[in-house]
Amino acid sequence: MAHFEKANSVGEWLDQRLAVNTLKRVLAFEYWIPKNINFLWAMGMVLAATFGLLLISGIFLLMYYQPNVETAFDSVNYTIMTEVGYGWLWRHIHGVGASVVFLIIYIHMFTGIYYGSYKRGRELIWLSGMGLFVAFSAEAFSGYMLPWGQMSYWAGMVITNLFSGGSLEAYGLVEWIRGDYVPGQAFLTRFFMLHVLLLPLVIIGLIVLHFGTLRIPHVNNQDGEDFDFEEAARLYKEGNIKESKVIPFQPVFLAKDIFVMGVYFILFFYLVFYHFEFAMDPVNFDPADGLKTPAHIYPEWYFLWSYEILRPFSKDLGLIAFAIAQVIFFALPFLDKSENVAPASRRGLFKFWFWAMLIDVLILTFMGKLPPQGIWNVIGLIAALAFFALWIALPIITKKEKKL
Amino acid sequence: MNKELKIFGVVAIFTLVLYWGVEPFAHSQMHKHVEGDNFAYSEFKASGKKGDAVNGKALVTGAAACTGCHGIKAINAPAPMDASMAGASYGVNPPDLSTAGALYDARFLAQLIKNPAHALKVEHKFDPAKGKMHPMTQFYGAGGDIDQEIADIVAFLKSIAPKEMSNKEAFENACGRCHANRYGKMSQLGETPKFKYKKDELKHQVAILEYQDKLKAYMGKLPPDLSIIIRARSEHFLETFIENPQSQLPGTSMPAVGLSHEGFEKVMAYLSETGDPSKPARGELGPLVLIFFIVFSGLAFLWKKEKWKGHH
C-alpha cells in the first residue's frame, strides 16, 4: 500500500488519494488547444451543454411520464403541462433541445468537413463523432415515440417497416422489432427503455471516447497548420503567451467557450419561451390512432435529407440508397484522398464539393417535407442523384488535388 | 474579430434558410389556403326587419314551437327531455336557447330558423328529397310575415341572452354537446362532477358512453375531444373551420356553428386555457431568463477579454 502523510487541507487529502492535481493539470490547465481558432471551435462545448440540458430536463420529465399506451399522451400533455410545477418548462427545454442539438451537430460536422479535421491522425475523432450522430438519431427517434401522438405512432410504423427490407418482405423482423404486428404497448415500452437507459449510456460512452480521440492528434486549427504542441506548450509555460501557438483549455479556451455558450443560451431560451412550436409538430398533439393515417407523414427536420434520399426511388432502390446515405459520412476520411489538411477554400475543387454538398443536403431537407408530387419529386430525385454523384466524385477530385 | 462575424453571418444565413424551408415554406405548401369571412355570414341576406322581443317570446314558447324541443333556463323553461333521452331521439341533445343570442350571429340565427340544414351547411347529409330531414324542423311561419316573425324570435333570444359569459360557458354551449374536453373535465353531458362513491361515478360514465353511442350514430364518428386541439391545429385552420367546416374538410358532418366573432374568441380562449395552460407563466418567466443570459454573456465577454489579454 502507498504511504500516506497527514493532509493539511481537503485538497491535499484528495490529491493523495485521487491525484486531483495531476488530473486538473492534464485535463484542464495544461490541456493545450490551438490559439488560431474561431467560435465554431466552441460547438463541442455547446453540444455538451445542450446534452446536459437534455439530460436534466429528461430526468424531471421521467418522474411523471407514464410509458403506457392508455396514459402516455395525457401524462405528457396534461400531467406534465398542467399539474407539475414548471413541467411545461422542462418539456419545452427537452423538445427544443432535441431539435437544436441537431442543428449544432450539423454545424459541428460541416465545420469538421470544411477545415479537414478528419484527416491525418484525426480519423477516429470523425468516426466517434459520426457514432454520436447515429446514437443521437436513435435517441431522437425513440424519444419521439413517447408522447404517443399521431406522428409518434405513424413515424414508428413507417420507420420500423423499413426493416422489412423491401422485396425481402422480412415482416418477421419488423414484428420482432415492434413486439407486435403494429406499434402497441410492447413497442412503446421498449422504445421507452432505449430512450431513457440504453441509448443515453451509449451516448455518454461515445462522448468520453470522442474526447479521448482528441487527445493525441490534438484539436485542428483554422489553417490546418501542423505544429509542435510540446514546443508551443513550453513557450506558453515560460510566459511567451503571445508567441505560443497554444492556449490552455482552462481558463483561456473555456473563457471564450463560456461566452459563446452565453450567446447560444439567449437564442436557445428565446426558442423555449417564444418559439417552441417548430420543435413540436402539431400532428403529434392528436392522440395515436391506428385507424386514422395523417394526411402528411414526415420525420423531424433533421432526418429529412436522408428521408428524401429514400423517397424518389422505387422501393428496393430507395432502401439501398437510404442505407448507403446513413453510413456514407463515416467513410469521409477514407474517400478524401488528399493529404492536405486545410480549409476548403484553399483546396481547389474540394471547395466546390463542400458547398455543393451543403446546398444539396439543404435542398434534400426542403424536399423531404414537401408533399411528394409534381416538381418537388423531380427536384428531390435530382438532389438525391447529386448526393451520390458528389460522393463518387470525392475520391477523384481529392486525388488530383495539388499538395499545399 | 471581423472574420468571426463573417463566419457567424454565413452560419446564421444557412440556419435561417433551413428554418424557412422546413417550417413556413413547407407548411404553406402542405395546407391549402382558405379565405375566411371573419364570422360576418355575408352569404346570408339580412331581412332588415326590426324584431319585437315580446312577440318573439310568444312565438318561441307557443304550442309546438321552439320549446317543444329546446329548454330555455333563462325564462325557467326546462328542456322537455334529459340529455340522454334527447340524444336518443334527435341524435344530439338540442341546445338550451338561453345563450344563443349572445353566442351566435343574428344573421346566422335567422337563416338557421328558416332553413336549418342550409345554415348549418349539412345539406349533403340532410336532403328532404331523399327523405332525410334535419332533426330541427324549419320554421314555416305563424301566419304573419315570416321575416318579421323570425326577426322577433331573434330579438327575443337577444333580450334573454346574458350580458357576460365565461369562456367555459361559451365552449359548453357552442361545442360541448358533441365535443368533450377532458383536460377541462368536460364531457358531452357537461362538467363532470366529483363523486363520493365509485358506483355513482361509473353510472355517470355509462350515461356519457350511452350518449356518445347516439352521437356516433348521428355524426358517423365520435367528434374529437378538444382538450389540446389548440396545439394540434393552427389558429387559421380553427377559425376557418369553425366558421365553415366544409371549407377545410369537404363532406364533414360537423355543422357550421354560427358563432359571432366575439363568441369565437371566447371559445378559442377556453381552448387555450385547457390546451396551452402555460401561456401566462411563459410570459412571466421568459423575460427574466433572457435577461439572465444577456447579463451572463456580457460578463462572460469581459472575462474572455481578460483571459485573452496578451495572447495576440
Coordinates of C-alpha atoms in Angstrom, one line a residue, chain A residues 35 37-40 73-74 77-78 81-82 86 88-89 92 103 107 115 222 236 241-242 247 251-252 255-256 258-259 262-263 265-266 269-270 273-276 278 280 282 285-286 296 298 301 304 355 358 362 365-366 369-371 376, chain B residues 3-4 7-8 10-11 14-15 17-23 25-27 29-31 182-183 185 221 228-229 231-233 274 276-278 281-283 285-287 289-290 293-294 296-298 300-301 303-304 307-312:
Chain A
K35 CA -4.9 29.6 -30.4
I37 CA -9.5 29.2 -33.8
N38 CA -12.9 30.8 -34.2
F39 CA -16.2 30.5 -32.4
L40 CA -17.0 27.3 -34.4
F73 CA -50.4 11.0 -24.2
D74 CA -52.1 12.6 -21.2
N77 CA -49.9 16.8 -22.4
Y78 CA -51.9 17.1 -19.2
M81 CA -48.0 20.5 -18.8
T82 CA -50.7 21.4 -16.3
Y86 CA -42.7 24.1 -14.3
W88 CA -44.1 22.9 -19.2
L89 CA -40.6 24.4 -18.9
H92 CA -40.2 22.7 -23.8
L103 CA -28.6 22.0 -35.7
I107 CA -22.7 22.9 -37.8
Y115 CA -11.4 22.5 -42.1
Q222 CA -8.2 27.4 -38.7
Y236 CA 3.4 29.2 -23.1
I241 CA 2.0 33.6 -24.4
K242 CA 2.0 35.9 -27.4
I247 CA -3.7 28.2 -25.1
P251 CA -9.2 29.0 -18.3
V252 CA -8.3 30.6 -21.7
A255 CA -13.4 31.7 -21.3
K256 CA -14.3 32.0 -24.9
I258 CA -18.5 30.2 -22.0
F259 CA -19.1 33.5 -23.8
G262 CA -24.0 32.5 -23.2
V263 CA -25.0 33.9 -26.6
F265 CA -28.4 30.2 -24.5
I266 CA -30.0 33.5 -25.3
F269 CA -34.2 30.2 -24.3
Y270 CA -35.8 32.6 -26.8
F273 CA -40.3 30.6 -24.3
Y274 CA -41.4 32.2 -27.5
H275 CA -40.9 29.9 -30.5
F276 CA -41.1 26.3 -29.4
F278 CA -41.1 24.5 -34.6
M280 CA -43.2 20.2 -31.5
P282 CA -48.9 19.9 -34.4
F285 CA -51.0 16.7 -30.5
D286 CA -53.6 14.3 -31.8
H296 CA -48.8 14.1 -44.3
Y298 CA -42.8 13.3 -42.3
W301 CA -36.4 18.3 -39.9
L304 CA -35.5 15.0 -43.8
W355 CA -20.6 24.0 -50.8
L358 CA -24.0 21.6 -48.1
L362 CA -30.3 21.6 -47.7
T365 CA -34.1 18.6 -46.4
F366 CA -36.6 21.0 -48.0
K369 CA -41.0 17.7 -46.0
L370 CA -43.0 18.8 -49.1
P371 CA -45.7 16.5 -50.4
W376 CA -40.9 18.6 -55.8
Chain B
K3 CA -13.6 37.2 -39.7
E4 CA -15.5 35.6 -36.9
I7 CA -18.3 33.2 -40.3
F8 CA -21.2 33.8 -38.0
V10 CA -22.7 32.5 -43.1
V11 CA -23.9 30.1 -40.3
F14 CA -27.8 28.9 -43.7
T15 CA -29.7 28.3 -40.5
V17 CA -32.8 29.5 -44.9
L18 CA -33.1 26.0 -43.4
Y19 CA -35.8 27.2 -40.9
W20 CA -37.7 28.9 -43.7
G21 CA -37.6 25.8 -45.9
V22 CA -38.8 23.3 -43.3
E23 CA -41.3 25.5 -41.4
F25 CA -42.5 27.3 -46.7
A26 CA -43.3 23.6 -46.2
H27 CA -46.5 24.4 -44.2
Q29 CA -47.3 24.1 -49.5
M30 CA -48.9 21.4 -47.3
H31 CA -52.1 23.1 -46.3
R182 CA -61.2 16.0 -20.8
Y183 CA -58.5 18.4 -19.6
K185 CA -63.2 17.9 -17.1
K221 CA -67.9 9.0 -35.6
I228 CA -55.5 20.2 -26.8
I229 CA -56.8 21.0 -30.3
R231 CA -51.9 22.9 -30.4
A232 CA -52.9 20.3 -32.9
R233 CA -54.3 22.8 -35.4
T274 CA -57.1 23.8 -21.5
D276 CA -51.9 25.7 -23.6
P277 CA -52.2 26.5 -19.9
S278 CA -48.6 27.6 -19.5
A281 CA -46.3 31.5 -17.0
R282 CA -44.2 31.6 -20.1
G283 CA -44.8 35.3 -20.5
L285 CA -40.6 33.8 -16.8
G286 CA -39.4 34.3 -20.3
P287 CA -38.0 37.8 -20.0
V289 CA -34.4 34.0 -18.2
L290 CA -33.4 36.0 -21.2
F293 CA -28.4 35.1 -20.1
I294 CA -27.8 38.6 -21.6
F296 CA -24.3 36.3 -18.3
S297 CA -23.0 36.8 -21.8
G298 CA -21.9 40.3 -21.1
A300 CA -18.5 36.2 -19.9
F301 CA -17.4 38.5 -22.7
W303 CA -13.9 37.5 -18.6
K304 CA -12.9 36.3 -22.1
K307 CA -8.2 35.9 -20.1
W308 CA -7.1 36.5 -23.7
K309 CA -5.2 39.7 -22.8
G310 CA -1.7 39.5 -24.3
H311 CA -2.4 36.4 -26.4
H312 CA -2.4 38.2 -29.7

